Amino acid sequence: MSTTSQPAVPASDGAALRRSISNTLKGSAGNLVEWYDVYVYSVFAVYFESQFFSPEDKNSTMYVWAIFAATFLMRPIGAWFFGRFADRHGRRLALTVSVTLMAFCSFIIAITPTAASIGIWAAIILLFARLLQGFATGGEYGASATYMSEAAIPGRRGFLSSFHYVTLVGGHVLAQLTLFVMLTFWAKPEISEWGWRIAFGIGGIAAVVVFWLRRGMDESLSESSIEAAREGKDKKSGSMYELFVHQWRPLLLCFLITAGGTIAFYTYSVNGPKMIQSAFAGNDPMTGTLINLGVLAFLMVLQPVGGWLSDIIGRKSLLVFFGVGGVLYSWYLITQLPHQHDATLAFLTLALGFVILTGYTSINAVVKAELFPTHIRALGVGFGYALANSLFGGTAPLLYQGALKTGHVDWFAIYVTATIAVSLVVYVFFLTNKGPNWLDGTRK
């Protein structure tokens, strides 16, 4: 399979470039809000867990992260539903529906009564809302990655599609920023009692705004393709039969490319900030929040740099850089970051991990989009990603908490390293830097 780098866009194509940038920004805005809604849960989990579970329950933290992991079970289902929908009815409509569902669930969580008021029903409502958000997120990734890759023009695809993860990480940054502002004005008990509700409410309101933004995006799927699917003339578009029978090779490749990248992403960008938050939780929670805010902003800024670099040297080079770095560095980050009580060292330890991670995150959307032809692209990208994400990414925070509880953090570090190593083999032996690809309408 080819992960092509294209020649630069001629100056005469300036209008096309401007339109591509405009669509990229509109698509990114929705992505930003949806991922804020995803990460506001992990950032505020320590504050609201006592509202949904009894404070006396020693397993309440495990329950909170079990719900986080359970939402990933819905991602393959969401990827199937929205991927099929996007391949038949257009990327824009699929993205608009998914952000609407995210907004609805954020509002539900924000107004849910506490366990003290309604007992176990509080946890059940939280689980239900998060499962629906997992369903929406499963559809968001495939449709969004496909749209932003298709909207980008040759020669700028790596750079423009990197904004998919700029906004994905940006959602985490906004969640951390929300916590920082709250810690500035309110004490921890106030945030635990009612401040977390404001955080979820913000996500719901922002998603409503993005609903109107997305209605103004250009559609990247051709009108003829949408019309053919609508009239039943095109049976292959968004078909699971087509995906598993005729496109199983790129689907398998998409899964294996994602496996190491997603476990590294959730280990570094979710577990990592939690390690820092715990290390500084005692007497200085503000310092831990500031470190996390700064280092996640650093990761966000790195994404377009990685995308731009891939347009010059090719996608494979960055993926191999990530694979080698992840294999060599994951053990150190997982075992040593929790013990870093110096702010500078904690920042640098996680920042180096984020430099390595950028080799995957900045280009993973376009790499996967290049694997599939147009009629099956949203479904293939979304479903392949969602399966790997559910198995390896979403379970990483829960497995880390379990390893921490049983004193076997080293086992978790070995597991993460081994998974990245499997993906590294794929990057080295099954990808090339140059050659035709499906985004250009050709294949090898």
PDB file of C-alpha atoms in Angstrom, residues 116-262:
ATOM      1  CA  ALA A 116     -27.661  10.425  46.936  1.00  0.00           C
ATOM      2  CA  SER A 117     -30.945  11.440  45.277  1.00  0.00           C
ATOM      3  CA  ILE A 118     -31.801   8.549  42.938  1.00  0.00           C
ATOM      4  CA  GLY A 119     -29.375   5.799  43.952  1.00  0.00           C
ATOM      5  CA  ILE A 120     -28.033   3.436  41.315  1.00  0.00           C
ATOM      6  CA  TRP A 121     -30.061   5.171  38.598  1.00  0.00           C
ATOM      7  CA  ALA A 122     -27.480   7.977  38.549  1.00  0.00           C
ATOM      8  CA  ALA A 123     -24.782   5.540  37.400  1.00  0.00           C
ATOM      9  CA  ILE A 124     -27.183   3.908  34.916  1.00  0.00           C
ATOM     10  CA  ILE A 125     -28.017   7.273  33.309  1.00  0.00           C
ATOM     11  CA  LEU A 126     -24.303   8.141  33.150  1.00  0.00           C
ATOM     12  CA  LEU A 127     -23.558   4.801  31.475  1.00  0.00           C
ATOM     13  CA  PHE A 128     -26.422   5.221  29.000  1.00  0.00           C
ATOM     14  CA  ALA A 129     -25.352   8.752  28.029  1.00  0.00           C
ATOM     15  CA  ARG A 130     -21.728   7.719  27.620  1.00  0.00           C
ATOM     16  CA  LEU A 131     -22.681   4.689  25.506  1.00  0.00           C
ATOM     17  CA  LEU A 132     -24.589   6.996  23.153  1.00  0.00           C
ATOM     18  CA  GLN A 133     -21.575   9.314  23.035  1.00  0.00           C
ATOM     19  CA  GLY A 134     -19.370   6.331  22.200  1.00  0.00           C
ATOM     20  CA  PHE A 135     -21.770   5.517  19.363  1.00  0.00           C
ATOM     21  CA  ALA A 136     -21.540   9.107  18.067  1.00  0.00           C
ATOM     22  CA  THR A 137     -17.755   9.240  18.448  1.00  0.00           C
ATOM     23  CA  GLY A 138     -17.378   6.004  16.492  1.00  0.00           C
ATOM     24  CA  GLY A 139     -19.140   7.687  13.600  1.00  0.00           C
ATOM     25  CA  GLU A 140     -17.360  11.007  14.053  1.00  0.00           C
ATOM     26  CA  TYR A 141     -13.864   9.622  13.535  1.00  0.00           C
ATOM     27  CA  GLY A 142     -14.471   7.822  10.249  1.00  0.00           C
ATOM     28  CA  ALA A 143     -16.627  10.528   8.687  1.00  0.00           C
ATOM     29  CA  SER A 144     -14.395  13.345   9.925  1.00  0.00           C
ATOM     30  CA  ALA A 145     -11.099  11.704   8.905  1.00  0.00           C
ATOM     31  CA  THR A 146     -12.584  10.915   5.497  1.00  0.00           C
ATOM     32  CA  TYR A 147     -14.021  14.390   4.970  1.00  0.00           C
ATOM     33  CA  MET A 148     -10.852  16.243   5.969  1.00  0.00           C
ATOM     34  CA  SER A 149      -8.676  13.990   3.808  1.00  0.00           C
ATOM     35  CA  GLU A 150     -10.977  14.392   0.800  1.00  0.00           C
ATOM     36  CA  ALA A 151     -11.343  18.151   1.324  1.00  0.00           C
ATOM     37  CA  ALA A 152      -7.549  18.598   1.348  1.00  0.00           C
ATOM     38  CA  ILE A 153      -5.818  19.084  -2.011  1.00  0.00           C
ATOM     39  CA  PRO A 154      -2.828  17.039  -3.256  1.00  0.00           C
ATOM     40  CA  GLY A 155       0.468  18.315  -1.926  1.00  0.00           C
ATOM     41  CA  ARG A 156      -1.172  19.634   1.246  1.00  0.00           C
ATOM     42  CA  ARG A 157      -3.053  16.539   2.410  1.00  0.00           C
ATOM     43  CA  GLY A 158      -0.705  15.694   5.245  1.00  0.00           C
ATOM     44  CA  PHE A 159      -0.710  19.259   6.580  1.00  0.00           C
ATOM     45  CA  LEU A 160      -4.450  19.941   6.218  1.00  0.00           C
ATOM     46  CA  SER A 161      -5.624  16.534   7.445  1.00  0.00           C
ATOM     47  CA  SER A 162      -3.361  16.899  10.510  1.00  0.00           C
ATOM     48  CA  PHE A 163      -5.935  19.364  11.851  1.00  0.00           C
ATOM     49  CA  HIS A 164      -8.095  16.323  12.533  1.00  0.00           C
ATOM     50  CA  TYR A 165      -5.824  15.590  15.496  1.00  0.00           C
ATOM     51  CA  VAL A 166      -5.149  19.274  16.219  1.00  0.00           C
ATOM     52  CA  THR A 167      -8.820  19.521  17.139  1.00  0.00           C
ATOM     53  CA  LEU A 168      -8.940  16.060  18.719  1.00  0.00           C
ATOM     54  CA  VAL A 169      -6.121  17.036  21.089  1.00  0.00           C
ATOM     55  CA  GLY A 170      -7.610  20.526  21.258  1.00  0.00           C
ATOM     56  CA  GLY A 171     -10.729  19.031  22.827  1.00  0.00           C
ATOM     57  CA  HIS A 172      -8.530  17.653  25.596  1.00  0.00           C
ATOM     58  CA  VAL A 173      -6.798  21.028  25.967  1.00  0.00           C
ATOM     59  CA  LEU A 174     -10.149  22.800  26.297  1.00  0.00           C
ATOM     60  CA  ALA A 175     -11.250  20.304  28.946  1.00  0.00           C
ATOM     61  CA  GLN A 176      -8.025  20.905  30.897  1.00  0.00           C
ATOM     62  CA  LEU A 177      -8.437  24.671  30.445  1.00  0.00           C
ATOM     63  CA  THR A 178     -11.977  24.464  31.809  1.00  0.00           C
ATOM     64  CA  LEU A 179     -10.665  22.670  34.894  1.00  0.00           C
ATOM     65  CA  PHE A 180      -7.875  25.230  35.304  1.00  0.00           C
ATOM     66  CA  VAL A 181     -10.331  28.136  35.236  1.00  0.00           C
ATOM     67  CA  MET A 182     -12.549  26.407  37.781  1.00  0.00           C
ATOM     68  CA  LEU A 183      -9.605  25.684  40.100  1.00  0.00           C
ATOM     69  CA  THR A 184      -8.676  29.372  39.869  1.00  0.00           C
ATOM     70  CA  PHE A 185     -12.039  30.536  41.218  1.00  0.00           C
ATOM     71  CA  TRP A 186     -13.466  27.586  43.129  1.00  0.00           C
ATOM     72  CA  ALA A 187     -12.268  25.026  45.645  1.00  0.00           C
ATOM     73  CA  LYS A 188     -12.217  21.294  44.854  1.00  0.00           C
ATOM     74  CA  PRO A 189     -15.360  20.548  46.919  1.00  0.00           C
ATOM     75  CA  GLU A 190     -17.315  23.115  44.882  1.00  0.00           C
ATOM     76  CA  ILE A 191     -16.173  21.572  41.593  1.00  0.00           C
ATOM     77  CA  SER A 192     -17.125  18.120  42.880  1.00  0.00           C
ATOM     78  CA  GLU A 193     -20.527  19.324  44.017  1.00  0.00           C
ATOM     79  CA  TRP A 194     -21.664  21.282  40.956  1.00  0.00           C
ATOM     80  CA  GLY A 195     -18.758  22.686  38.907  1.00  0.00           C
ATOM     81  CA  TRP A 196     -18.414  19.546  36.798  1.00  0.00           C
ATOM     82  CA  ARG A 197     -21.986  20.056  35.580  1.00  0.00           C
ATOM     83  CA  ILE A 198     -20.968  23.376  34.021  1.00  0.00           C
ATOM     84  CA  ALA A 199     -18.121  21.618  32.173  1.00  0.00           C
ATOM     85  CA  PHE A 200     -20.539  19.155  30.554  1.00  0.00           C
ATOM     86  CA  GLY A 201     -23.051  21.927  29.852  1.00  0.00           C
ATOM     87  CA  ILE A 202     -20.409  23.915  27.963  1.00  0.00           C
ATOM     88  CA  GLY A 203     -19.863  20.933  25.658  1.00  0.00           C
ATOM     89  CA  GLY A 204     -23.559  20.673  24.946  1.00  0.00           C
ATOM     90  CA  ILE A 205     -23.948  24.358  24.119  1.00  0.00           C
ATOM     91  CA  ALA A 206     -20.848  24.399  21.895  1.00  0.00           C
ATOM     92  CA  ALA A 207     -22.123  21.358  19.975  1.00  0.00           C
ATOM     93  CA  VAL A 208     -25.357  23.176  19.175  1.00  0.00           C
ATOM     94  CA  VAL A 209     -23.298  26.051  17.693  1.00  0.00           C
ATOM     95  CA  VAL A 210     -21.245  23.614  15.612  1.00  0.00           C
ATOM     96  CA  PHE A 211     -24.459  22.071  14.275  1.00  0.00           C
ATOM     97  CA  TRP A 212     -25.062  25.303  12.332  1.00  0.00           C
ATOM     98  CA  LEU A 213     -21.418  25.554  11.242  1.00  0.00           C
ATOM     99  CA  ARG A 214     -21.418  22.083   9.730  1.00  0.00           C
ATOM    100  CA  ARG A 215     -24.505  22.805   7.680  1.00  0.00           C
ATOM    101  CA  GLY A 216     -22.383  25.287   5.697  1.00  0.00           C
ATOM    102  CA  MET A 217     -19.607  22.856   4.754  1.00  0.00           C
ATOM    103  CA  ASP A 218     -19.095  21.717   1.180  1.00  0.00           C
ATOM    104  CA  GLU A 219     -19.936  18.060   0.582  1.00  0.00           C
ATOM    105  CA  SER A 220     -16.851  16.033  -0.381  1.00  0.00           C
ATOM    106  CA  LEU A 221     -18.844  13.096  -1.765  1.00  0.00           C
ATOM    107  CA  SER A 222     -20.077  13.656  -5.306  1.00  0.00           C
ATOM    108  CA  GLU A 223     -23.773  14.326  -5.894  1.00  0.00           C
ATOM    109  CA  SER A 224     -23.896  11.487  -8.417  1.00  0.00           C
ATOM    110  CA  SER A 225     -22.660   9.017  -5.777  1.00  0.00           C
ATOM    111  CA  ILE A 226     -25.263  10.200  -3.266  1.00  0.00           C
ATOM    112  CA  GLU A 227     -28.010  10.022  -5.879  1.00  0.00           C
ATOM    113  CA  ALA A 228     -26.995   6.518  -6.999  1.00  0.00           C
ATOM    114  CA  ALA A 229     -27.053   5.258  -3.403  1.00  0.00           C
ATOM    115  CA  ARG A 230     -30.380   6.976  -2.737  1.00  0.00           C
ATOM    116  CA  GLU A 231     -31.996   5.315  -5.767  1.00  0.00           C
ATOM    117  CA  GLY A 232     -30.558   1.902  -4.900  1.00  0.00           C
ATOM    118  CA  LYS A 233     -28.341   1.749  -7.995  1.00  0.00           C
ATOM    119  CA  ASP A 234     -25.109   1.518  -6.010  1.00  0.00           C
ATOM    120  CA  LYS A 235     -25.226  -1.493  -3.708  1.00  0.00           C
ATOM    121  CA  LYS A 236     -21.527  -1.340  -2.842  1.00  0.00           C
ATOM    122  CA  SER A 237     -21.501   2.051  -1.104  1.00  0.00           C
ATOM    123  CA  GLY A 238     -21.207   1.619   2.648  1.00  0.00           C
ATOM    124  CA  SER A 239     -21.738  -2.149   2.351  1.00  0.00           C
ATOM    125  CA  MET A 240     -20.312  -4.446   5.041  1.00  0.00           C
ATOM    126  CA  TYR A 241     -20.280  -7.247   2.450  1.00  0.00           C
ATOM    127  CA  GLU A 242     -18.150  -5.086   0.166  1.00  0.00           C
ATOM    128  CA  LEU A 243     -15.873  -4.197   3.064  1.00  0.00           C
ATOM    129  CA  PHE A 244     -15.274  -7.723   4.359  1.00  0.00           C
ATOM    130  CA  VAL A 245     -15.238  -9.565   1.027  1.00  0.00           C
ATOM    131  CA  HIS A 246     -13.518  -7.156  -1.381  1.00  0.00           C
ATOM    132  CA  GLN A 247     -11.790  -4.661   0.926  1.00  0.00           C
ATOM    133  CA  TRP A 248     -10.641  -6.932   3.742  1.00  0.00           C
ATOM    134  CA  ARG A 249      -6.937  -6.318   3.073  1.00  0.00           C
ATOM    135  CA  PRO A 250      -7.062  -2.532   3.564  1.00  0.00           C
ATOM    136  CA  LEU A 251      -9.438  -3.085   6.510  1.00  0.00           C
ATOM    137  CA  LEU A 252      -6.913  -5.383   8.191  1.00  0.00           C
ATOM    138  CA  LEU A 253      -4.141  -2.930   7.416  1.00  0.00           C
ATOM    139  CA  CYS A 254      -6.185  -0.065   8.888  1.00  0.00           C
ATOM    140  CA  PHE A 255      -6.739  -2.108  12.068  1.00  0.00           C
ATOM    141  CA  LEU A 256      -3.042  -2.947  12.472  1.00  0.00           C
ATOM    142  CA  ILE A 257      -1.890   0.606  11.717  1.00  0.00           C
ATOM    143  CA  THR A 258      -4.271   1.841  14.412  1.00  0.00           C
ATOM    144  CA  ALA A 259      -3.538  -0.740  17.133  1.00  0.00           C
ATOM    145  CA  GLY A 260      -0.141   0.571  18.233  1.00  0.00           C
ATOM    146  CA  GLY A 261      -1.064   4.182  17.610  1.00  0.00           C
ATOM    147  CA  THR A 262      -4.280   4.140  19.627  1.00  0.00           C
TER     148      THR A 262
END
